[in-house]
């Protein structure tokens, strides 16, 4: 494989150093990295025709003349966040200079991935996150969709799948339309091809999602295995950075298979005594010893109410990693609002 050519240009050497390190850590020998900090050398360098895959340049060095060069993508480091959306065009992309290095890198690679992957041979690794709970009423779907919206806002390509026997997640969408009638017998005749056959129906709002079925799966003649086949196909396609599976409280063979397949499993509990009791019973039926994979979250948390997680009558069979606070008037929100829920945004950033 040939190397991808990346040029980083900014007069501030201290600023560029961590960005340079990030590219080297992530791409290694797959990248031919050149750093320019001297304005005179920058002008001399671009006085001659240049070719490259990525040019990341500060706005004080950027001129329209750079468009004459054969650069796959030009990213302008903007000094103010307000200028970012205004300066985006088909010729270049603006990135706010003083956000995190990780966010800058993710943005650049998300935009450039299609052109870089064939050259470097690096296919993006799809992370599958399964979100489930032992009892209802803990805000599982809100959290799953919120994580998807937050990751999509951070330049991740996200697919959301509501893997439940009855879909109701569309309540939070502008388009609440369902899938057309599907002959499940024909679909399941070749499970390996289900993703390709359903791909044409995928819709997009804050993220890509499989639309809801028009009725309960068993009513339509389908079963849970269609979700597993679809999700496996979606991951194999390499299209998505993240696949989020929102599934119910039922602990079935199909659910266990998806848990095994997932890279991360979020197990949501409430703070009530009954919710804690249910989670204790739940974890006795699964092996959740891998702390890198299994993540326990107390969702819909209200600090003014008693927390049975710290006052349980029996020993806990799990340890809560994160708390996500109660969201007031959640039914009045939509996907655009979810990205502003701080606890959900923080959790999303920790997962990927």
Short mmCIF file of N, CA, C and O in Angstrom, two decimals, residues 176-293:
data_model
loop_
_atom_site.label_atom_id
_atom_site.label_comp_id
_atom_site.label_asym_id
_atom_site.label_seq_id
_atom_site.Cartn_x
_atom_site.Cartn_y
_atom_site.Cartn_z
N UNK A 176 -42.21 9.31 11.33
CA UNK A 176 -42.62 8.15 12.13
C UNK A 176 -43.13 7.01 11.25
O UNK A 176 -43.70 6.04 11.74
N UNK A 177 -42.89 7.11 9.97
CA UNK A 177 -43.34 6.08 9.03
C UNK A 177 -42.64 4.75 9.26
O UNK A 177 -41.50 4.69 9.70
N UNK A 178 -43.35 3.66 8.96
CA UNK A 178 -42.82 2.32 9.18
C UNK A 178 -42.29 1.72 7.88
O UNK A 178 -42.48 2.26 6.79
N UNK A 179 -41.62 0.59 8.02
CA UNK A 179 -41.17 -0.15 6.85
C UNK A 179 -42.37 -0.69 6.07
O UNK A 179 -43.42 -0.99 6.66
N UNK A 180 -42.22 -0.84 4.76
CA UNK A 180 -43.29 -1.49 4.01
C UNK A 180 -43.36 -2.97 4.39
O UNK A 180 -42.44 -3.50 5.04
N UNK A 181 -44.42 -3.63 4.00
CA UNK A 181 -44.54 -5.07 4.30
C UNK A 181 -43.35 -5.82 3.72
O UNK A 181 -42.95 -5.61 2.57
N UNK A 182 -42.77 -6.71 4.51
CA UNK A 182 -41.62 -7.49 4.07
C UNK A 182 -41.92 -8.98 4.18
O UNK A 182 -42.42 -9.43 5.21
N UNK A 183 -41.63 -9.73 3.14
CA UNK A 183 -41.83 -11.19 3.22
C UNK A 183 -40.71 -11.84 4.03
O UNK A 183 -39.64 -12.13 3.51
N UNK A 184 -40.96 -12.04 5.32
CA UNK A 184 -39.90 -12.52 6.21
C UNK A 184 -39.37 -13.89 5.79
O UNK A 184 -38.19 -14.19 5.99
N UNK A 185 -40.22 -14.72 5.23
CA UNK A 185 -39.77 -16.03 4.79
C UNK A 185 -38.66 -15.91 3.76
O UNK A 185 -37.65 -16.61 3.82
N UNK A 186 -38.83 -15.00 2.79
CA UNK A 186 -37.80 -14.79 1.76
C UNK A 186 -36.56 -14.13 2.36
O UNK A 186 -35.43 -14.46 2.00
N UNK A 187 -36.77 -13.19 3.27
CA UNK A 187 -35.64 -12.50 3.88
C UNK A 187 -34.74 -13.47 4.63
O UNK A 187 -33.51 -13.43 4.52
N UNK A 188 -35.36 -14.34 5.42
CA UNK A 188 -34.58 -15.24 6.25
C UNK A 188 -34.06 -16.45 5.48
O UNK A 188 -33.31 -17.26 6.01
N UNK A 189 -34.46 -16.56 4.20
CA UNK A 189 -33.93 -17.64 3.38
C UNK A 189 -32.43 -17.53 3.19
O UNK A 189 -31.73 -18.54 3.04
N UNK A 190 -31.93 -16.30 3.19
CA UNK A 190 -30.48 -16.06 3.08
C UNK A 190 -30.11 -14.97 4.09
O UNK A 190 -30.00 -13.80 3.73
N UNK A 191 -29.93 -15.33 5.36
CA UNK A 191 -29.67 -14.33 6.40
C UNK A 191 -28.46 -13.45 6.12
O UNK A 191 -28.44 -12.29 6.50
N UNK A 192 -27.46 -13.99 5.44
CA UNK A 192 -26.23 -13.22 5.19
C UNK A 192 -26.48 -12.02 4.28
O UNK A 192 -25.69 -11.09 4.25
N UNK A 193 -27.59 -12.04 3.55
CA UNK A 193 -27.86 -10.94 2.62
C UNK A 193 -28.91 -9.96 3.10
O UNK A 193 -29.33 -9.07 2.34
N UNK A 194 -29.35 -10.09 4.36
CA UNK A 194 -30.44 -9.25 4.85
C UNK A 194 -30.04 -7.77 4.86
O UNK A 194 -30.85 -6.90 4.50
N UNK A 195 -28.82 -7.46 5.29
CA UNK A 195 -28.43 -6.05 5.32
C UNK A 195 -28.49 -5.44 3.93
O UNK A 195 -29.00 -4.32 3.75
N UNK A 196 -27.99 -6.13 2.93
CA UNK A 196 -28.01 -5.60 1.57
C UNK A 196 -29.43 -5.40 1.07
O UNK A 196 -29.71 -4.43 0.36
N UNK A 197 -30.36 -6.29 1.44
CA UNK A 197 -31.74 -6.15 0.97
C UNK A 197 -32.50 -5.05 1.72
O UNK A 197 -33.41 -4.44 1.16
N UNK A 198 -32.11 -4.79 2.98
CA UNK A 198 -32.81 -3.75 3.75
C UNK A 198 -32.11 -2.40 3.68
O UNK A 198 -32.67 -1.40 4.12
N UNK A 199 -30.91 -2.37 3.14
CA UNK A 199 -30.13 -1.13 3.12
C UNK A 199 -30.86 0.01 2.42
O UNK A 199 -30.76 1.17 2.82
N UNK A 200 -31.62 -0.32 1.38
CA UNK A 200 -32.33 0.72 0.62
C UNK A 200 -33.39 1.41 1.47
O UNK A 200 -33.81 2.53 1.16
N UNK A 201 -33.83 0.78 2.56
CA UNK A 201 -34.89 1.34 3.40
C UNK A 201 -34.33 2.20 4.54
O UNK A 201 -35.11 2.86 5.24
N UNK A 202 -33.02 2.17 4.76
CA UNK A 202 -32.43 2.92 5.87
C UNK A 202 -32.70 4.42 5.69
O UNK A 202 -32.56 4.96 4.60
N UNK A 203 -33.09 5.07 6.78
CA UNK A 203 -33.37 6.51 6.76
C UNK A 203 -32.35 7.24 7.62
O UNK A 203 -31.63 6.63 8.42
N UNK A 204 -32.34 8.55 7.49
CA UNK A 204 -31.38 9.37 8.24
C UNK A 204 -32.08 10.57 8.84
O UNK A 204 -32.82 11.28 8.15
N UNK A 205 -31.87 10.77 10.13
CA UNK A 205 -32.19 12.05 10.76
C UNK A 205 -30.90 12.54 11.41
O UNK A 205 -30.00 12.99 10.71
N UNK A 206 -30.74 12.39 12.72
CA UNK A 206 -29.45 12.73 13.31
C UNK A 206 -28.41 11.67 12.95
O UNK A 206 -27.22 11.94 12.95
N UNK A 207 -28.88 10.45 12.69
CA UNK A 207 -28.03 9.31 12.35
C UNK A 207 -28.84 8.39 11.45
O UNK A 207 -30.04 8.58 11.26
N UNK A 208 -28.19 7.39 10.87
CA UNK A 208 -28.90 6.40 10.08
C UNK A 208 -29.66 5.46 11.02
O UNK A 208 -29.18 5.16 12.12
N UNK A 209 -30.80 4.98 10.58
CA UNK A 209 -31.56 4.03 11.40
C UNK A 209 -32.41 3.13 10.52
O UNK A 209 -32.82 3.51 9.41
N UNK A 210 -32.63 1.91 11.01
CA UNK A 210 -33.57 1.01 10.36
C UNK A 210 -34.97 1.42 10.80
O UNK A 210 -35.26 1.43 12.00
N UNK A 211 -35.86 1.78 9.86
CA UNK A 211 -37.21 2.21 10.26
C UNK A 211 -37.95 1.12 11.02
O UNK A 211 -37.62 -0.07 10.92
N UNK A 212 -38.95 1.50 11.79
CA UNK A 212 -39.70 0.52 12.58
C UNK A 212 -40.56 -0.40 11.72
O UNK A 212 -41.02 -0.01 10.64
N UNK A 213 -40.72 -1.62 12.19
CA UNK A 213 -41.67 -2.51 11.54
C UNK A 213 -43.08 -2.03 11.87
O UNK A 213 -43.32 -1.42 12.90
N UNK A 214 -44.02 -2.34 11.00
CA UNK A 214 -45.38 -1.81 11.14
C UNK A 214 -46.18 -2.45 12.25
O UNK A 214 -47.24 -1.93 12.63
N UNK A 215 -45.72 -3.56 12.79
CA UNK A 215 -46.42 -4.24 13.88
C UNK A 215 -45.39 -5.08 14.62
O UNK A 215 -44.21 -5.10 14.26
N UNK A 216 -45.83 -5.77 15.66
CA UNK A 216 -44.92 -6.65 16.39
C UNK A 216 -44.37 -7.71 15.45
O UNK A 216 -45.07 -8.21 14.56
N UNK A 217 -43.11 -8.08 15.65
CA UNK A 217 -42.45 -9.02 14.73
C UNK A 217 -43.21 -10.34 14.61
O UNK A 217 -43.37 -10.87 13.50
N UNK A 218 -43.64 -10.92 15.72
CA UNK A 218 -44.32 -12.21 15.64
C UNK A 218 -45.65 -12.10 14.91
O UNK A 218 -46.10 -13.03 14.24
N UNK A 219 -46.29 -10.93 15.00
CA UNK A 219 -47.53 -10.69 14.26
C UNK A 219 -47.27 -10.71 12.76
O UNK A 219 -48.10 -11.18 11.97
N UNK A 220 -46.11 -10.20 12.36
CA UNK A 220 -45.75 -10.14 10.95
C UNK A 220 -45.12 -11.44 10.44
O UNK A 220 -44.84 -11.56 9.24
N UNK A 221 -44.89 -12.38 11.34
CA UNK A 221 -44.28 -13.64 10.93
C UNK A 221 -42.77 -13.64 10.99
O UNK A 221 -42.12 -14.55 10.46
N UNK A 222 -42.19 -12.63 11.66
CA UNK A 222 -40.74 -12.58 11.79
C UNK A 222 -40.30 -12.97 13.18
O UNK A 222 -41.12 -13.27 14.05
N UNK A 223 -39.00 -12.98 13.41
CA UNK A 223 -38.48 -13.26 14.75
C UNK A 223 -37.20 -12.46 14.96
O UNK A 223 -36.69 -11.81 14.05
N UNK A 224 -36.67 -12.54 16.17
CA UNK A 224 -35.53 -11.73 16.58
C UNK A 224 -34.29 -11.95 15.73
O UNK A 224 -33.43 -11.07 15.62
N UNK A 225 -34.19 -13.12 15.10
CA UNK A 225 -32.99 -13.45 14.33
C UNK A 225 -32.76 -12.48 13.17
O UNK A 225 -31.63 -12.34 12.69
N UNK A 226 -33.82 -11.80 12.73
CA UNK A 226 -33.63 -10.85 11.63
C UNK A 226 -32.73 -9.70 12.06
O UNK A 226 -31.94 -9.18 11.28
N UNK A 227 -32.83 -9.30 13.33
CA UNK A 227 -31.98 -8.23 13.82
C UNK A 227 -30.51 -8.66 13.86
O UNK A 227 -29.63 -7.90 13.45
N UNK A 228 -30.27 -9.85 14.36
CA UNK A 228 -28.88 -10.32 14.42
C UNK A 228 -28.27 -10.39 13.03
O UNK A 228 -27.13 -9.94 12.81
N UNK A 229 -29.02 -10.92 12.06
CA UNK A 229 -28.50 -11.03 10.70
C UNK A 229 -28.25 -9.65 10.09
O UNK A 229 -27.23 -9.43 9.43
N UNK A 230 -29.18 -8.72 10.33
CA UNK A 230 -29.02 -7.36 9.79
C UNK A 230 -27.80 -6.67 10.39
O UNK A 230 -27.01 -6.05 9.68
N UNK A 231 -27.62 -6.78 11.71
CA UNK A 231 -26.52 -6.11 12.40
C UNK A 231 -25.17 -6.71 12.00
O UNK A 231 -24.20 -5.99 11.78
N UNK A 232 -25.11 -8.03 11.88
CA UNK A 232 -23.87 -8.67 11.43
C UNK A 232 -23.50 -8.19 10.02
O UNK A 232 -22.34 -7.93 9.72
N UNK A 233 -24.50 -8.09 9.16
CA UNK A 233 -24.23 -7.61 7.80
C UNK A 233 -23.79 -6.16 7.78
O UNK A 233 -22.91 -5.78 7.01
N UNK A 234 -24.40 -5.34 8.65
CA UNK A 234 -24.04 -3.92 8.72
C UNK A 234 -22.58 -3.77 9.17
O UNK A 234 -21.84 -2.94 8.63
N UNK A 235 -22.18 -4.57 10.14
CA UNK A 235 -20.79 -4.47 10.60
C UNK A 235 -19.83 -4.95 9.53
O UNK A 235 -18.79 -4.33 9.28
N UNK A 236 -20.17 -6.04 8.87
CA UNK A 236 -19.30 -6.59 7.82
C UNK A 236 -19.14 -5.62 6.65
O UNK A 236 -18.11 -5.64 5.97
N UNK A 237 -20.13 -4.77 6.43
CA UNK A 237 -20.06 -3.83 5.31
C UNK A 237 -18.96 -2.79 5.49
O UNK A 237 -18.46 -2.22 4.52
N UNK A 238 -18.60 -2.49 6.75
CA UNK A 238 -17.58 -1.48 7.02
C UNK A 238 -18.04 -0.05 6.79
O UNK A 238 -17.24 0.88 6.82
N UNK A 239 -19.34 0.14 6.59
CA UNK A 239 -19.86 1.48 6.31
C UNK A 239 -19.86 2.35 7.56
O UNK A 239 -19.62 3.56 7.49
N UNK A 240 -20.11 1.74 8.70
CA UNK A 240 -20.38 2.52 9.92
C UNK A 240 -19.22 2.48 10.91
O UNK A 240 -18.53 1.47 11.05
N UNK A 241 -19.04 3.61 11.59
CA UNK A 241 -18.10 3.66 12.71
C UNK A 241 -18.70 3.00 13.94
O UNK A 241 -18.02 2.33 14.70
N UNK A 242 -20.00 3.24 14.13
CA UNK A 242 -20.69 2.76 15.34
C UNK A 242 -22.06 2.22 14.97
O UNK A 242 -22.79 2.84 14.19
N UNK A 243 -22.40 1.05 15.51
CA UNK A 243 -23.76 0.50 15.41
C UNK A 243 -24.31 0.42 16.83
O UNK A 243 -23.68 -0.19 17.71
N UNK A 244 -25.45 1.06 17.06
CA UNK A 244 -26.07 1.05 18.39
C UNK A 244 -27.30 0.16 18.34
O UNK A 244 -28.21 0.37 17.53
N UNK A 245 -27.31 -0.85 19.20
CA UNK A 245 -28.44 -1.77 19.29
C UNK A 245 -29.23 -1.43 20.55
O UNK A 245 -28.71 -1.53 21.66
N UNK A 246 -30.46 -1.05 20.37
CA UNK A 246 -31.36 -0.74 21.49
C UNK A 246 -32.28 -1.93 21.65
O UNK A 246 -33.12 -2.20 20.78
N UNK A 247 -32.12 -2.69 22.73
CA UNK A 247 -32.91 -3.91 22.86
C UNK A 247 -33.60 -3.98 24.23
O UNK A 247 -33.26 -3.23 25.14
N UNK A 248 -34.55 -4.89 24.34
CA UNK A 248 -35.44 -4.89 25.50
C UNK A 248 -34.87 -5.67 26.68
O UNK A 248 -33.71 -6.08 26.68
N UNK A 249 -35.72 -5.90 27.69
CA UNK A 249 -35.28 -6.52 28.94
C UNK A 249 -35.27 -8.05 28.87
O UNK A 249 -34.76 -8.70 29.78
N UNK A 250 -35.84 -8.60 27.81
CA UNK A 250 -35.95 -10.06 27.71
C UNK A 250 -34.58 -10.68 27.49
O UNK A 250 -33.84 -10.28 26.59
N UNK A 251 -34.22 -11.66 28.30
CA UNK A 251 -32.93 -12.33 28.18
C UNK A 251 -33.15 -13.64 27.43
O UNK A 251 -33.45 -14.68 28.01
N UNK A 252 -33.02 -13.58 26.10
CA UNK A 252 -33.29 -14.73 25.25
C UNK A 252 -31.99 -15.21 24.60
O UNK A 252 -30.93 -14.57 24.73
N UNK A 253 -32.08 -16.30 23.84
CA UNK A 253 -30.90 -16.81 23.14
C UNK A 253 -30.42 -15.80 22.10
O UNK A 253 -29.21 -15.59 21.93
N UNK A 254 -31.37 -15.17 21.41
CA UNK A 254 -31.00 -14.17 20.41
C UNK A 254 -30.32 -12.97 21.03
O UNK A 254 -29.35 -12.43 20.49
N UNK A 255 -30.82 -12.55 22.18
CA UNK A 255 -30.22 -11.44 22.90
C UNK A 255 -28.82 -11.80 23.38
O UNK A 255 -27.88 -11.00 23.28
N UNK A 256 -28.65 -13.01 23.88
CA UNK A 256 -27.34 -13.46 24.35
C UNK A 256 -26.33 -13.48 23.20
O UNK A 256 -25.17 -13.12 23.36
N UNK A 257 -26.80 -13.88 22.01
CA UNK A 257 -25.91 -13.91 20.84
C UNK A 257 -25.45 -12.50 20.48
O UNK A 257 -24.28 -12.28 20.14
N UNK A 258 -26.36 -11.54 20.56
CA UNK A 258 -26.00 -10.15 20.26
C UNK A 258 -25.06 -9.59 21.31
O UNK A 258 -24.17 -8.80 21.01
N UNK A 259 -25.26 -9.97 22.57
CA UNK A 259 -24.35 -9.53 23.63
C UNK A 259 -22.93 -10.02 23.36
O UNK A 259 -21.95 -9.30 23.54
N UNK A 260 -22.82 -11.28 22.95
CA UNK A 260 -21.51 -11.85 22.64
C UNK A 260 -20.88 -11.13 21.45
O UNK A 260 -19.67 -10.86 21.44
N UNK A 261 -21.70 -10.81 20.46
CA UNK A 261 -21.21 -10.16 19.24
C UNK A 261 -20.80 -8.71 19.49
O UNK A 261 -19.87 -8.20 18.86
N UNK A 262 -21.47 -8.02 20.40
CA UNK A 262 -21.22 -6.59 20.64
C UNK A 262 -19.83 -6.36 21.22
O UNK A 262 -19.27 -7.19 21.94
N UNK A 263 -19.27 -5.19 20.89
CA UNK A 263 -17.98 -4.79 21.46
C UNK A 263 -18.15 -4.20 22.84
O UNK A 263 -17.27 -4.34 23.70
N UNK A 264 -19.27 -3.51 23.06
CA UNK A 264 -19.58 -2.94 24.36
C UNK A 264 -21.05 -3.16 24.68
O UNK A 264 -21.90 -3.08 23.79
N UNK A 265 -21.32 -3.44 25.96
CA UNK A 265 -22.70 -3.65 26.40
C UNK A 265 -22.98 -2.68 27.54
O UNK A 265 -22.29 -2.70 28.57
N UNK A 266 -23.98 -1.82 27.34
CA UNK A 266 -24.42 -0.91 28.40
C UNK A 266 -25.62 -1.53 29.11
O UNK A 266 -26.65 -1.79 28.48
N UNK A 267 -25.46 -1.79 30.39
CA UNK A 267 -26.54 -2.35 31.20
C UNK A 267 -27.09 -1.25 32.09
O UNK A 267 -26.40 -0.74 32.98
N UNK A 268 -28.33 -0.84 31.83
CA UNK A 268 -28.94 0.28 32.54
C UNK A 268 -29.77 -0.19 33.72
O UNK A 268 -30.53 -1.16 33.61
N UNK A 269 -29.61 0.49 34.81
CA UNK A 269 -30.41 0.23 36.00
C UNK A 269 -30.98 1.53 36.52
O UNK A 269 -30.43 2.60 36.25
N UNK A 270 -32.08 1.43 37.24
CA UNK A 270 -32.60 2.59 37.93
C UNK A 270 -32.06 2.63 39.35
O UNK A 270 -31.28 1.78 39.76
N UNK A 271 -32.52 3.59 40.12
CA UNK A 271 -32.06 3.72 41.50
C UNK A 271 -33.07 3.16 42.50
O UNK A 271 -32.81 3.14 43.70
N UNK A 272 -34.20 2.66 41.99
CA UNK A 272 -35.22 2.12 42.89
C UNK A 272 -34.81 0.73 43.39
O UNK A 272 -34.03 0.02 42.75
N UNK A 273 -35.38 0.33 44.50
CA UNK A 273 -35.07 -0.98 45.07
C UNK A 273 -35.47 -2.10 44.12
O UNK A 273 -34.74 -3.09 43.97
N UNK A 274 -36.62 -1.95 43.46
CA UNK A 274 -37.07 -2.99 42.53
C UNK A 274 -36.15 -3.07 41.31
O UNK A 274 -35.86 -4.16 40.81
N UNK A 275 -35.69 -1.90 40.83
CA UNK A 275 -34.78 -1.89 39.69
C UNK A 275 -33.44 -2.52 40.02
O UNK A 275 -32.88 -3.27 39.21
N UNK A 276 -32.92 -2.23 41.20
CA UNK A 276 -31.65 -2.82 41.64
C UNK A 276 -31.80 -4.33 41.81
O UNK A 276 -30.92 -5.11 41.42
N UNK A 277 -32.93 -4.76 42.39
CA UNK A 277 -33.20 -6.19 42.56
C UNK A 277 -33.22 -6.89 41.20
O UNK A 277 -32.67 -7.99 41.03
N UNK A 278 -33.88 -6.25 40.20
CA UNK A 278 -33.97 -6.84 38.87
C UNK A 278 -32.59 -6.98 38.23
O UNK A 278 -32.28 -8.00 37.61
N UNK A 279 -31.74 -5.95 38.39
CA UNK A 279 -30.40 -6.02 37.80
C UNK A 279 -29.56 -7.10 38.48
O UNK A 279 -28.79 -7.81 37.83
N UNK A 280 -29.70 -7.22 39.78
CA UNK A 280 -28.99 -8.29 40.49
C UNK A 280 -29.38 -9.67 39.94
O UNK A 280 -28.52 -10.53 39.76
N UNK A 281 -30.67 -9.86 39.69
CA UNK A 281 -31.12 -11.13 39.13
C UNK A 281 -30.61 -11.31 37.71
O UNK A 281 -30.24 -12.42 37.30
N UNK A 282 -30.57 -10.23 36.96
CA UNK A 282 -30.16 -10.26 35.55
C UNK A 282 -28.71 -10.70 35.41
O UNK A 282 -28.38 -11.57 34.61
N UNK A 283 -27.81 -10.10 36.20
CA UNK A 283 -26.39 -10.38 36.05
C UNK A 283 -26.00 -11.79 36.49
O UNK A 283 -24.92 -12.27 36.15
N UNK A 284 -26.88 -12.45 37.22
CA UNK A 284 -26.61 -13.84 37.60
C UNK A 284 -26.71 -14.78 36.41
O UNK A 284 -26.27 -15.93 36.47
N UNK A 285 -27.30 -14.27 35.31
CA UNK A 285 -27.51 -15.10 34.13
C UNK A 285 -26.55 -14.79 32.98
O UNK A 285 -26.67 -15.38 31.91
N UNK A 286 -25.64 -13.86 33.18
CA UNK A 286 -24.67 -13.52 32.14
C UNK A 286 -23.28 -13.39 32.76
O UNK A 286 -23.14 -13.11 33.95
N UNK A 287 -22.28 -13.61 31.93
CA UNK A 287 -20.90 -13.42 32.38
C UNK A 287 -20.48 -12.01 31.99
O UNK A 287 -20.17 -11.74 30.84
N UNK A 288 -20.49 -11.11 32.97
CA UNK A 288 -20.15 -9.71 32.69
C UNK A 288 -18.84 -9.33 33.39
O UNK A 288 -18.68 -8.20 33.85
N UNK A 289 -17.92 -10.29 33.46
CA UNK A 289 -16.65 -10.04 34.16
C UNK A 289 -15.70 -9.15 33.37
O UNK A 289 -14.79 -8.56 33.94
N UNK A 290 -15.92 -9.05 32.05
CA UNK A 290 -15.07 -8.19 31.22
C UNK A 290 -15.48 -6.73 31.42
O UNK A 290 -16.44 -6.26 30.82
N UNK A 291 -14.73 -6.01 32.23
CA UNK A 291 -15.11 -4.64 32.58
C UNK A 291 -14.87 -3.65 31.44
O UNK A 291 -15.37 -2.52 31.48
N UNK A 292 -14.09 -4.07 30.45
CA UNK A 292 -13.90 -3.21 29.28
C UNK A 292 -15.11 -3.27 28.36
O UNK A 292 -15.38 -2.35 27.61
N UNK A 293 -15.83 -4.38 28.43
CA UNK A 293 -16.98 -4.59 27.54
C UNK A 293 -18.30 -4.23 28.22
O UNK A 293 -19.14 -3.57 27.62
#
